[in-house]
PDB file of C-alpha atoms in Angstrom:
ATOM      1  CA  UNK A  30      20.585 -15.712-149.531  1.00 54.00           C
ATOM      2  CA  UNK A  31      20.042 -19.256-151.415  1.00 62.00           C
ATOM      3  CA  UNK A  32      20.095 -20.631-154.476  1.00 65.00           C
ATOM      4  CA  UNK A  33      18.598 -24.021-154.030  1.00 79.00           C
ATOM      5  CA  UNK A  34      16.038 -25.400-151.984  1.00 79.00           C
ATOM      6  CA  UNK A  35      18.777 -27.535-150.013  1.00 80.00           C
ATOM      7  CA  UNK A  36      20.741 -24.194-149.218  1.00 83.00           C
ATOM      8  CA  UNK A  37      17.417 -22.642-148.529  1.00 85.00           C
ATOM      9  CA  UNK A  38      16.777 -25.186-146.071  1.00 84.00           C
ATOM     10  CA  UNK A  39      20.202 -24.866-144.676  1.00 85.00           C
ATOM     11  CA  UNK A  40      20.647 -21.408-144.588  1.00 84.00           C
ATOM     12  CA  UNK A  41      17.364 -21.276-142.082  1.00 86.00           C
ATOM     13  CA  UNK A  42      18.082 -23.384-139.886  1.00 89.00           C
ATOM     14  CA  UNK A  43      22.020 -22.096-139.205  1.00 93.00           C
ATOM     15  CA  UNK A  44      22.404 -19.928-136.406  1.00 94.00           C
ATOM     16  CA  UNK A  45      24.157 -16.276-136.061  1.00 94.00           C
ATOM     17  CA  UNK A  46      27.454 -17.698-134.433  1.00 95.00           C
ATOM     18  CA  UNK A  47      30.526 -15.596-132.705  1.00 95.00           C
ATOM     19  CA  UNK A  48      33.069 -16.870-131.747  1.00 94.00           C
ATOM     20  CA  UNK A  49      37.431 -17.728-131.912  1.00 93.00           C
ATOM     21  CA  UNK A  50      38.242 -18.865-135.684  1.00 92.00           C
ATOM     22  CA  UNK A  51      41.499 -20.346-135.801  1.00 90.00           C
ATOM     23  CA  UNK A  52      42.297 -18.244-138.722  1.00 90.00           C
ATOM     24  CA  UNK A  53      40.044 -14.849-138.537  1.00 91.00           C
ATOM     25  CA  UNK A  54      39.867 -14.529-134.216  1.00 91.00           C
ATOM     26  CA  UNK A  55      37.180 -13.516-132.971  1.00 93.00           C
ATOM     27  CA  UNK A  56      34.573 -13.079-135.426  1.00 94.00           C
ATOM     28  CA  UNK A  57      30.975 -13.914-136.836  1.00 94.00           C
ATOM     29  CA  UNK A  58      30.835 -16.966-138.708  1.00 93.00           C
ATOM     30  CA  UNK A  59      30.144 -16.448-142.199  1.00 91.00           C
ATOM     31  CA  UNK A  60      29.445 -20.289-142.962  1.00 90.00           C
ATOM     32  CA  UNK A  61      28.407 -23.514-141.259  1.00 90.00           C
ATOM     33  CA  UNK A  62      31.584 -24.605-141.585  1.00 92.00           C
ATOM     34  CA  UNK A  63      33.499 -21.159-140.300  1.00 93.00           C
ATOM     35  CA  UNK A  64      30.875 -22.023-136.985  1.00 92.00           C
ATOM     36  CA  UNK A  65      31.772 -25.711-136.673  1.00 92.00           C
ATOM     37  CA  UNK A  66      35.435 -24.735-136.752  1.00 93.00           C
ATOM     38  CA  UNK A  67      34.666 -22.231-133.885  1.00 93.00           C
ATOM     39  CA  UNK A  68      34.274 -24.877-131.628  1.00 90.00           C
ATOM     40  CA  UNK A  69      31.808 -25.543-128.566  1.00 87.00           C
ATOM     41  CA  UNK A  70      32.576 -22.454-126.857  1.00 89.00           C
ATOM     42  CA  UNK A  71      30.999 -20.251-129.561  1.00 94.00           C
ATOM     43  CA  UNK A  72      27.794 -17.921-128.480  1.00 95.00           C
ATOM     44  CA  UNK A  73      24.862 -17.840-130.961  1.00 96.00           C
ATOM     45  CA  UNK A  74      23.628 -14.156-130.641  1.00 96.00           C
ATOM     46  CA  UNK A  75      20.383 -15.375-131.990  1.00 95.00           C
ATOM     47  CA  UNK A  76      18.700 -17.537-129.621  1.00 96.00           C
ATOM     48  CA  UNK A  77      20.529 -15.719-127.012  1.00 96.00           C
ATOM     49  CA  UNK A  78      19.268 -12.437-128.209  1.00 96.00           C
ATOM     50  CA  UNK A  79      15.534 -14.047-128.726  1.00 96.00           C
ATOM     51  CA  UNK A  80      15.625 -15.570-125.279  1.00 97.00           C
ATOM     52  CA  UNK A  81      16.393 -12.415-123.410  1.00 97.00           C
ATOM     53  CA  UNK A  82      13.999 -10.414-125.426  1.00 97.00           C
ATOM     54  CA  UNK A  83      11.113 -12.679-124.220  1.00 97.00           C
ATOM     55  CA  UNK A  84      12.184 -13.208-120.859  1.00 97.00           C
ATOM     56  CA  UNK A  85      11.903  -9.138-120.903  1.00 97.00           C
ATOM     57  CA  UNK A  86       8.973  -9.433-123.014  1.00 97.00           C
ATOM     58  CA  UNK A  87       7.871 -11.338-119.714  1.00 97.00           C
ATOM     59  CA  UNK A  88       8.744  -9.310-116.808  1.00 96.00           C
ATOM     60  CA  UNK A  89       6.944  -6.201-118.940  1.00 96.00           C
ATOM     61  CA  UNK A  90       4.334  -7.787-119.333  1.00 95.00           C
ATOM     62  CA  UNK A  91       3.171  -8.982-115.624  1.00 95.00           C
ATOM     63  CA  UNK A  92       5.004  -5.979-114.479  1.00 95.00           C
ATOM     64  CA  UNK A  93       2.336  -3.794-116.508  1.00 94.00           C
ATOM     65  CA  UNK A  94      -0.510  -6.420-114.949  1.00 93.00           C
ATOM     66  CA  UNK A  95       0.479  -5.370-111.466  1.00 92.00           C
ATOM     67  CA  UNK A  96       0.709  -1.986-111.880  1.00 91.00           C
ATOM     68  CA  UNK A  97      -2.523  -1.687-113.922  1.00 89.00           C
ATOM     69  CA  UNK A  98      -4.496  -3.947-111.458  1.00 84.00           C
ATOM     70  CA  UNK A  99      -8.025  -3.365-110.780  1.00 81.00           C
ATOM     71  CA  UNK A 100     -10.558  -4.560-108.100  1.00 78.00           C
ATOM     72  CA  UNK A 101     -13.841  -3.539-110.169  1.00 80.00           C
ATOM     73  CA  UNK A 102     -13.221  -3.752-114.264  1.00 81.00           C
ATOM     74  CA  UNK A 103     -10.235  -5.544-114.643  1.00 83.00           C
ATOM     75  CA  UNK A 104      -8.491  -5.024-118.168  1.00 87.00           C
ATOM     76  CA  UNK A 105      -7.281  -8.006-120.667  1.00 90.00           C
ATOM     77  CA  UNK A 106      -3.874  -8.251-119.882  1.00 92.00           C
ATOM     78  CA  UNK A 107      -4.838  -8.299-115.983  1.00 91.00           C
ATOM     79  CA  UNK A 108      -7.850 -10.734-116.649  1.00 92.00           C
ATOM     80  CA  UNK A 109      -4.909 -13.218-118.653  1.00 93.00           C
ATOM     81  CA  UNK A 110      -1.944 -12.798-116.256  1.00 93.00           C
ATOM     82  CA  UNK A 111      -4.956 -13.983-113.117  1.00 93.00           C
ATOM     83  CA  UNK A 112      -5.302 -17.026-115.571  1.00 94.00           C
ATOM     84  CA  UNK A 113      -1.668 -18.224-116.046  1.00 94.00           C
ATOM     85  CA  UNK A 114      -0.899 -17.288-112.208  1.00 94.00           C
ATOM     86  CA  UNK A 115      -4.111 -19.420-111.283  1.00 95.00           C
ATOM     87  CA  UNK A 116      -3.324 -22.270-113.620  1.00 95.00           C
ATOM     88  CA  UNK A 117       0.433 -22.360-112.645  1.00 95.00           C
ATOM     89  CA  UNK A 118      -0.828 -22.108-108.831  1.00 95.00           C
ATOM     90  CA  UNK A 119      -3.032 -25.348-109.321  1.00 94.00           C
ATOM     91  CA  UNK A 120      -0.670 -27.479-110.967  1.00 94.00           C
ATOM     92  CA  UNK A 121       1.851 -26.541-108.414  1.00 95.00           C
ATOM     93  CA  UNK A 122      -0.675 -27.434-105.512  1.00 93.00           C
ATOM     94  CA  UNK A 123      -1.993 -30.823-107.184  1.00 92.00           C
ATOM     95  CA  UNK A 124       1.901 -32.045-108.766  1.00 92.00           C
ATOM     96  CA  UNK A 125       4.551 -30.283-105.904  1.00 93.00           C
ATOM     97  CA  UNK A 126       4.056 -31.986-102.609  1.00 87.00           C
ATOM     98  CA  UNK A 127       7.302 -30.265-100.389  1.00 84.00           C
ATOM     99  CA  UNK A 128       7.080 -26.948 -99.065  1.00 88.00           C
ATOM    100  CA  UNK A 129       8.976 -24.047-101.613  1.00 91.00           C
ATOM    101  CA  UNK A 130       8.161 -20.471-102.110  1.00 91.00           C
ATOM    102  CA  UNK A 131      10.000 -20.644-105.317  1.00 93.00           C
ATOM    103  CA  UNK A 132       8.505 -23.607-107.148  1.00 95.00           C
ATOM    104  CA  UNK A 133       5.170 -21.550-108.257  1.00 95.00           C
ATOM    105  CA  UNK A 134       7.015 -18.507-109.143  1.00 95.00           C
ATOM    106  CA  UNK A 135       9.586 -20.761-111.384  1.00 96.00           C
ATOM    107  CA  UNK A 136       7.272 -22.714-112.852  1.00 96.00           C
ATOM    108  CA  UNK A 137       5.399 -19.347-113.723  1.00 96.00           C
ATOM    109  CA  UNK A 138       8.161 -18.088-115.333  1.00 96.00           C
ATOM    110  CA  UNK A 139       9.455 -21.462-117.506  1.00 97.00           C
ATOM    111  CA  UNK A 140       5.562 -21.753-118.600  1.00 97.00           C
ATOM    112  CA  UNK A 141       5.217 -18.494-119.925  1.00 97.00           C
ATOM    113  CA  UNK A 142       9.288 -17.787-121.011  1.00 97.00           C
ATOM    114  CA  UNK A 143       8.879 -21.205-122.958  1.00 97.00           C
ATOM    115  CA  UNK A 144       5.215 -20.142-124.054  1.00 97.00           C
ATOM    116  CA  UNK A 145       6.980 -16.452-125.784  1.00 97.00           C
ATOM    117  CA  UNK A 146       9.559 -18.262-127.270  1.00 97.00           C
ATOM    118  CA  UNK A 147       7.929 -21.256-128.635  1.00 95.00           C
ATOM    119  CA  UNK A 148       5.999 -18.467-129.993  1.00 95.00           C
ATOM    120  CA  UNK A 149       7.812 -16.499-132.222  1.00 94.00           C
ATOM    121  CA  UNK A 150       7.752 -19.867-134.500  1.00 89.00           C
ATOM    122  CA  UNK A 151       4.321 -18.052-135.780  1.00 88.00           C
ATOM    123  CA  UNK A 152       6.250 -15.271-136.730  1.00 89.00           C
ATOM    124  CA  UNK A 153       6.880 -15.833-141.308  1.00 85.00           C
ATOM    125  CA  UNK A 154      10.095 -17.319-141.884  1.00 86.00           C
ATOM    126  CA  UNK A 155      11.570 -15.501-144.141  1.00 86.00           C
ATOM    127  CA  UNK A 156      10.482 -12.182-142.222  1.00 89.00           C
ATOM    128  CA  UNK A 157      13.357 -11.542-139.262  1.00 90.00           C
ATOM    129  CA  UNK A 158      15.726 -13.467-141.191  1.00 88.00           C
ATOM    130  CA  UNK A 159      15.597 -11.229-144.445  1.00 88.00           C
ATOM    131  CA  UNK A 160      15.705  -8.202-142.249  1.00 91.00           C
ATOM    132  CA  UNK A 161      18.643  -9.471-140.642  1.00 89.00           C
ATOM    133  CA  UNK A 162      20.297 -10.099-143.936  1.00 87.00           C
ATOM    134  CA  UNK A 163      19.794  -6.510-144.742  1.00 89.00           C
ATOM    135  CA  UNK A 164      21.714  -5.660-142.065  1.00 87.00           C
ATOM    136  CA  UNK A 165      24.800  -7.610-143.107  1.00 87.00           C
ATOM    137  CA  UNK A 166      23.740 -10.586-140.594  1.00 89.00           C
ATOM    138  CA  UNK A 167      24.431 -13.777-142.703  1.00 90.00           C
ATOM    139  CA  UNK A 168      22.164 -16.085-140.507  1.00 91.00           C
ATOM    140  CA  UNK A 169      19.614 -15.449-138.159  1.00 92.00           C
ATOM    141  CA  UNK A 170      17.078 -18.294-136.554  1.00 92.00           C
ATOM    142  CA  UNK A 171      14.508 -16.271-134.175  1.00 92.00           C
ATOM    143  CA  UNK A 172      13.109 -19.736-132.318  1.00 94.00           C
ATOM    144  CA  UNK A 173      14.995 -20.335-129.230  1.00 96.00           C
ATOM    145  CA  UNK A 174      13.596 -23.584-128.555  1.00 96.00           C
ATOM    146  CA  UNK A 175      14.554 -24.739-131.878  1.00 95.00           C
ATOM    147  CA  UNK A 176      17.741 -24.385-131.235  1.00 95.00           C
ATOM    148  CA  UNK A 177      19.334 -27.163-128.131  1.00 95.00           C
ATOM    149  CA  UNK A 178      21.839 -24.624-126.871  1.00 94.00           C
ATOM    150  CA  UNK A 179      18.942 -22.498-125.683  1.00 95.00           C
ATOM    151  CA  UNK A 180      16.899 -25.526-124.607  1.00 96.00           C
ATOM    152  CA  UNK A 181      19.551 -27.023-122.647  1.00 96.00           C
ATOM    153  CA  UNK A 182      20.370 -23.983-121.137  1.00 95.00           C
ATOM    154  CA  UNK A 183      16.672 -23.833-119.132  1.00 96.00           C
ATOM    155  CA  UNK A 184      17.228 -27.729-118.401  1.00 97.00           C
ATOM    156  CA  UNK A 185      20.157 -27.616-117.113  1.00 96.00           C
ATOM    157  CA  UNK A 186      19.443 -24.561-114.882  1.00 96.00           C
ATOM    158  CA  UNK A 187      16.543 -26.832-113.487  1.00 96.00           C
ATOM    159  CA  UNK A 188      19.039 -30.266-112.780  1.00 96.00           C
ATOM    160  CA  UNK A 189      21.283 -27.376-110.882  1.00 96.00           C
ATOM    161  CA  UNK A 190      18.009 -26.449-108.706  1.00 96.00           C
ATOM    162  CA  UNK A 191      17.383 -29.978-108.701  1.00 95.00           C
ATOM    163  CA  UNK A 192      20.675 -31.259-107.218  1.00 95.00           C
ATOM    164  CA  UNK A 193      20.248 -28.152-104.834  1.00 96.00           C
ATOM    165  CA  UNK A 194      16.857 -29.001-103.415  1.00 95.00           C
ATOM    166  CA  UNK A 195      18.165 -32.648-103.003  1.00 93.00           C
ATOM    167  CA  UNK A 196      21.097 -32.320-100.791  1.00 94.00           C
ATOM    168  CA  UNK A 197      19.467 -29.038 -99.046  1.00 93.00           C
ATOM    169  CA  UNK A 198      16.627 -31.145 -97.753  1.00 91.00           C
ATOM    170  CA  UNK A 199      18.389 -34.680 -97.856  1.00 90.00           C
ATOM    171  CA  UNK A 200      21.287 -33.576 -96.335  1.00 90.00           C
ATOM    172  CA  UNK A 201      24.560 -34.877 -98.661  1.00 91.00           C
ATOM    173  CA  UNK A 202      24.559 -38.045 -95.721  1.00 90.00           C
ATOM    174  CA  UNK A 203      20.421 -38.593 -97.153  1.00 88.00           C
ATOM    175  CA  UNK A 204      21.063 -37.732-100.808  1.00 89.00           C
ATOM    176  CA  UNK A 205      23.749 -40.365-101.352  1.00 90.00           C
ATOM    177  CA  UNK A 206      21.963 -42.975 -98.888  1.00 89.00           C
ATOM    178  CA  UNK A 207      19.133 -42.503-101.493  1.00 87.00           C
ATOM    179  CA  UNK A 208      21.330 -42.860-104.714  1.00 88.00           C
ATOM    180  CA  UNK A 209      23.094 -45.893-102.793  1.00 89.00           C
ATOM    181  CA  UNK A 210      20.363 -48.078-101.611  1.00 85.00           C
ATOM    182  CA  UNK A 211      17.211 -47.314-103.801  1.00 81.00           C
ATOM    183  CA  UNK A 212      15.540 -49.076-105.836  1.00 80.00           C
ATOM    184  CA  UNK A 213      17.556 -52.200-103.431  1.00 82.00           C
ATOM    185  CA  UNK A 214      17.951 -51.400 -99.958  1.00 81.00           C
ATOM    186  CA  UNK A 215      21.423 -53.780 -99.945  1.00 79.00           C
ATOM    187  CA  UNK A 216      24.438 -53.104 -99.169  1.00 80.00           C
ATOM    188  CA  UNK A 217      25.680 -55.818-102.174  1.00 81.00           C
ATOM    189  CA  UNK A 218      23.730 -54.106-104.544  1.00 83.00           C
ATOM    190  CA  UNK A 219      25.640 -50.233-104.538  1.00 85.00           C
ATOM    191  CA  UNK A 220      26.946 -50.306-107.655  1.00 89.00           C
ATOM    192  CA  UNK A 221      23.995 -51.198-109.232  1.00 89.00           C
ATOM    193  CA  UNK A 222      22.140 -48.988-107.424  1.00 88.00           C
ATOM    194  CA  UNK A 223      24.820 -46.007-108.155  1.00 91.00           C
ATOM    195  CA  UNK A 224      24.290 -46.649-112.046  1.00 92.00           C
ATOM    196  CA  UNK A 225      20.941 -46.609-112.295  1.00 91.00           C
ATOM    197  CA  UNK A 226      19.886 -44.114-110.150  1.00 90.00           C
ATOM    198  CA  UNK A 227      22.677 -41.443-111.312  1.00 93.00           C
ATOM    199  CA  UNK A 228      21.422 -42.661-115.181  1.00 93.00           C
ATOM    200  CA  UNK A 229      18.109 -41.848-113.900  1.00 91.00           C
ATOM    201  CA  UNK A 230      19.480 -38.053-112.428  1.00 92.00           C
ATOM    202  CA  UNK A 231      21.287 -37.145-115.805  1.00 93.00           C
ATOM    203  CA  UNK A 232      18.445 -38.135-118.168  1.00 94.00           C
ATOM    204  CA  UNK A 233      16.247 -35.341-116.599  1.00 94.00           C
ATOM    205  CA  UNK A 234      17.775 -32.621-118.001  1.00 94.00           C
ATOM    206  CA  UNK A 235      18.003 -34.695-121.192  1.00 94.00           C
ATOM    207  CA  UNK A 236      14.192 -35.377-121.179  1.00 93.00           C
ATOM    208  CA  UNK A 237      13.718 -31.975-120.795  1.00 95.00           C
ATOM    209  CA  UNK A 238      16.156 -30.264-123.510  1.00 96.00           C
ATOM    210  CA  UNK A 239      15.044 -32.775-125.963  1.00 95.00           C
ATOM    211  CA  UNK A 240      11.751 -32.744-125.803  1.00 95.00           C
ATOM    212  CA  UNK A 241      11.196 -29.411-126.247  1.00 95.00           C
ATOM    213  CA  UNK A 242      13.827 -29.039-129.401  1.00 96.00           C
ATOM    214  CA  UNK A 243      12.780 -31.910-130.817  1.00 95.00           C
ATOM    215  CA  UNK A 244       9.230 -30.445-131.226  1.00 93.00           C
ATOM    216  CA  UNK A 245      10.186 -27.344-131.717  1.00 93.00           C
ATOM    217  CA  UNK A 246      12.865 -28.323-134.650  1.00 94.00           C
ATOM    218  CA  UNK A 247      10.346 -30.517-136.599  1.00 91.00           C
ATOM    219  CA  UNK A 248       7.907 -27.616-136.483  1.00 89.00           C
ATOM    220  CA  UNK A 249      10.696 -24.971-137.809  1.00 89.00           C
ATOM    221  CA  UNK A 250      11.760 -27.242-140.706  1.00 90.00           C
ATOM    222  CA  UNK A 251       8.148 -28.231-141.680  1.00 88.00           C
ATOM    223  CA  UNK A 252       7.306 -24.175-141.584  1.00 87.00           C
ATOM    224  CA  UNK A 253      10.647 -24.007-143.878  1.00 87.00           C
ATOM    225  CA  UNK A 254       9.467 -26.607-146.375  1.00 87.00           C
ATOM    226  CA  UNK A 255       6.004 -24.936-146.833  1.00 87.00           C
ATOM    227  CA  UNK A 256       8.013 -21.897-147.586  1.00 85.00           C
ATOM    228  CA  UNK A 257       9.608 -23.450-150.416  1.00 85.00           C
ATOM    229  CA  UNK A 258       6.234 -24.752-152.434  1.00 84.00           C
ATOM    230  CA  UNK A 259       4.082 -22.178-155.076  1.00 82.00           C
ATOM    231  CA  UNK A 260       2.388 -19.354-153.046  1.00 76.00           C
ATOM    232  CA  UNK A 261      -0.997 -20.612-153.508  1.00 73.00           C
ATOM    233  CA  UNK A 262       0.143 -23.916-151.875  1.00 77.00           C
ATOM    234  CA  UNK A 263       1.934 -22.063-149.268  1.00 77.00           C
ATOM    235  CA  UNK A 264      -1.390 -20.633-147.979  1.00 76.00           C
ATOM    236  CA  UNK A 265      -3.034 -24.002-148.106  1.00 82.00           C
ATOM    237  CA  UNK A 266      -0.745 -25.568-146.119  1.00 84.00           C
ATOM    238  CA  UNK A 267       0.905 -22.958-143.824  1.00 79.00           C
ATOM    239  CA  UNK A 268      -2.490 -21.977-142.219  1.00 81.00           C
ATOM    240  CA  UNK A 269      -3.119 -25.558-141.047  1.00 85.00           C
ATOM    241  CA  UNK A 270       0.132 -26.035-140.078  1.00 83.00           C
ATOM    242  CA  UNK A 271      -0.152 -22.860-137.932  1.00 81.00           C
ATOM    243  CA  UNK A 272      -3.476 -23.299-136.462  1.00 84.00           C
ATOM    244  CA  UNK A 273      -2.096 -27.203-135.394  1.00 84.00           C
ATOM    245  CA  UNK A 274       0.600 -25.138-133.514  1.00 82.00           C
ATOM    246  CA  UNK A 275      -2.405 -23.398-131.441  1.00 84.00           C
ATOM    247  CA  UNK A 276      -2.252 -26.640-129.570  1.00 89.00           C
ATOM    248  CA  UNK A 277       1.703 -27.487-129.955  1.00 91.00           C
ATOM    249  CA  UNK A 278       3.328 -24.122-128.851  1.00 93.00           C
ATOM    250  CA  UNK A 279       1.033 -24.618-125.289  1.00 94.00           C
ATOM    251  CA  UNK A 280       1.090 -27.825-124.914  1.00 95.00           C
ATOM    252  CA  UNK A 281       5.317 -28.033-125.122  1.00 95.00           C
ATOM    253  CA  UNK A 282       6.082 -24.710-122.347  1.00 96.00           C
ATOM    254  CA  UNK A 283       3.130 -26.973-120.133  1.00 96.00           C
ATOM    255  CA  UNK A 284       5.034 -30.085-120.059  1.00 96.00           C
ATOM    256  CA  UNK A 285       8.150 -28.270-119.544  1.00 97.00           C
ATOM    257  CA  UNK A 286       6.635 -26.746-116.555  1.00 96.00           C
ATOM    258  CA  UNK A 287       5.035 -30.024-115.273  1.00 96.00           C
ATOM    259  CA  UNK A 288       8.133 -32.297-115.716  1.00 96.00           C
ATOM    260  CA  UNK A 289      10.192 -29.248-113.850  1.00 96.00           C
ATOM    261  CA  UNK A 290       7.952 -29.475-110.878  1.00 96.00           C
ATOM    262  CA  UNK A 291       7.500 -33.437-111.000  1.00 95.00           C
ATOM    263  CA  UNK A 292      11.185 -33.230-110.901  1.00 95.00           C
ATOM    264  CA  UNK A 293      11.316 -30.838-108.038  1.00 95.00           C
ATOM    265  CA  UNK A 294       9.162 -32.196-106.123  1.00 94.00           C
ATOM    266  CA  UNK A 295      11.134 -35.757-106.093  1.00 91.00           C
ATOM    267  CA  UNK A 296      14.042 -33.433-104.832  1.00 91.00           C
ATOM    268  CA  UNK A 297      12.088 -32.844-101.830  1.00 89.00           C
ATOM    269  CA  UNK A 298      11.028 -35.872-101.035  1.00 84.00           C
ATOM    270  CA  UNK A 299      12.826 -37.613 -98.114  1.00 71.00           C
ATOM    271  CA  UNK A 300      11.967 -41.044 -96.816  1.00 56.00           C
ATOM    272  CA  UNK A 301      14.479 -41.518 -94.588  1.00 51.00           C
TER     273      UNK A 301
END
């Protein structure tokens, strides 16, 4: 798979890539180069085949929860699904301050999707992706999140609901009124006004994206330099490194769920 550390290092952090090569069609990319020449349009089966798993992973999951439910003993899974749905309900009540059926429900599902696939970072890393080699796969990376295709795909599904919300509740008159004349309520001052408020609307989906990657990449290539030291020194450090993501993993699907209500919530806001 590698012969140096530096190919090592590259080699995990390449995705599985199909896609049109100029040359070969439509085909999977047998080098970082073959999946830089396959343009932007090329899928990487990998996170996309990691993020459906745990979104499935998901729905099984709560799905099982439900049907399993008990009044008198309830079991683990019931007793853990009560906790996220109680924890999600909270924030949602104390951050979202319009009136949505869907916002607890969403933010349920980015928390725990995010959780699942921020997740499988515990998983060894040489594990999946020497399985995958033995199956004639010549790359495989198993964390979404690590990956900003897959984080920009969440973020920009939320600055779609987000533009939604706005001109559902705003009305397109109200939406623009509040891009035109906020943060100066002047007629002189539009343009100004336009810039910085529509630079304000495109970062959020930025913020989001990468936030999220950025954590999640810096953990993945850390995980992938421990791999490369003695294997007494990989236990020293890997278990640290692992227990420290106890708190990471959490912490990143909760302040991708907070920022997407915050951001929600400013969608249904209208002052005029």
């Amino acid at each position: 798979m590698a012969n140096t550390p530096v190919e090592y290092i590259q080699h995990h952090l390449q995705n599985l890539v199909l896609g049109s090569h100029p040359e070969k069609g439509w085909t999977i990319a047998q080098t970082p180069e073959e999946a830089r020449e396959m343009g932007f349009w090329a899928i990487h089966l990998d996170t996309l085949g990691w993020s459906i798993a745990m979104g499935v992973l998901f729905l099984w999951l709560f799905r099982k929860a439900a049907l399993t439910a008990s009044t008198k003993v309830p079991g683990p899974l019931q007793n853990l699904a009560e906790m996220c749905i109680e924890f999600v309900e909270g924030m949602v009540r104390d951050t979202f301050h319009g009136r949505n059926p869907l916002i607890a429900p969403l933010a349920l599902t980015i928390f725990v999707w995010v959780f699942l696939m921020n997740s499988l970072k515990w998983i060894p890393v040489d594990f999946i992706p020497g399985l995958a080699h033995l199956f004639g796969a010549p790359y495989f990376k198993i964390v979404p999140t690590a990956d900003p295709n897959g984080t920009f795909g969440i973020s920009i599904g939320v600055f779609i609901l987000i533009i939604y919300y706005s001109i559902k509740v705003k009305g397109v008159g109200g939406f623009t009124k509040e891009l035109s004349l906020t943060p100066f309520n002047h007629w002189a001052l539009i343009p100004f006004n336009l810039f910085l408020e529509i630079l304000g609307l495109l970062t959020k989906p930025l913020t989001l994206a990468l936030r999220l990657f950025g954590n999640m990449y810096a953990g993945e290539v850390v995980f992938i330099l421990i791999a490369l030291l003695p294997f007494w020194a990989q236990w020293t450090l890997n278990l640290p490194w692992a227990i420290f993501h106890l708190l990471v993993i959490p912490l990143q699907a909760f302040i991708f769920m907070v920022l997407t209500i915050v951001y929600l919530s400013s969608a249904h806001e209208d002052h005029h």
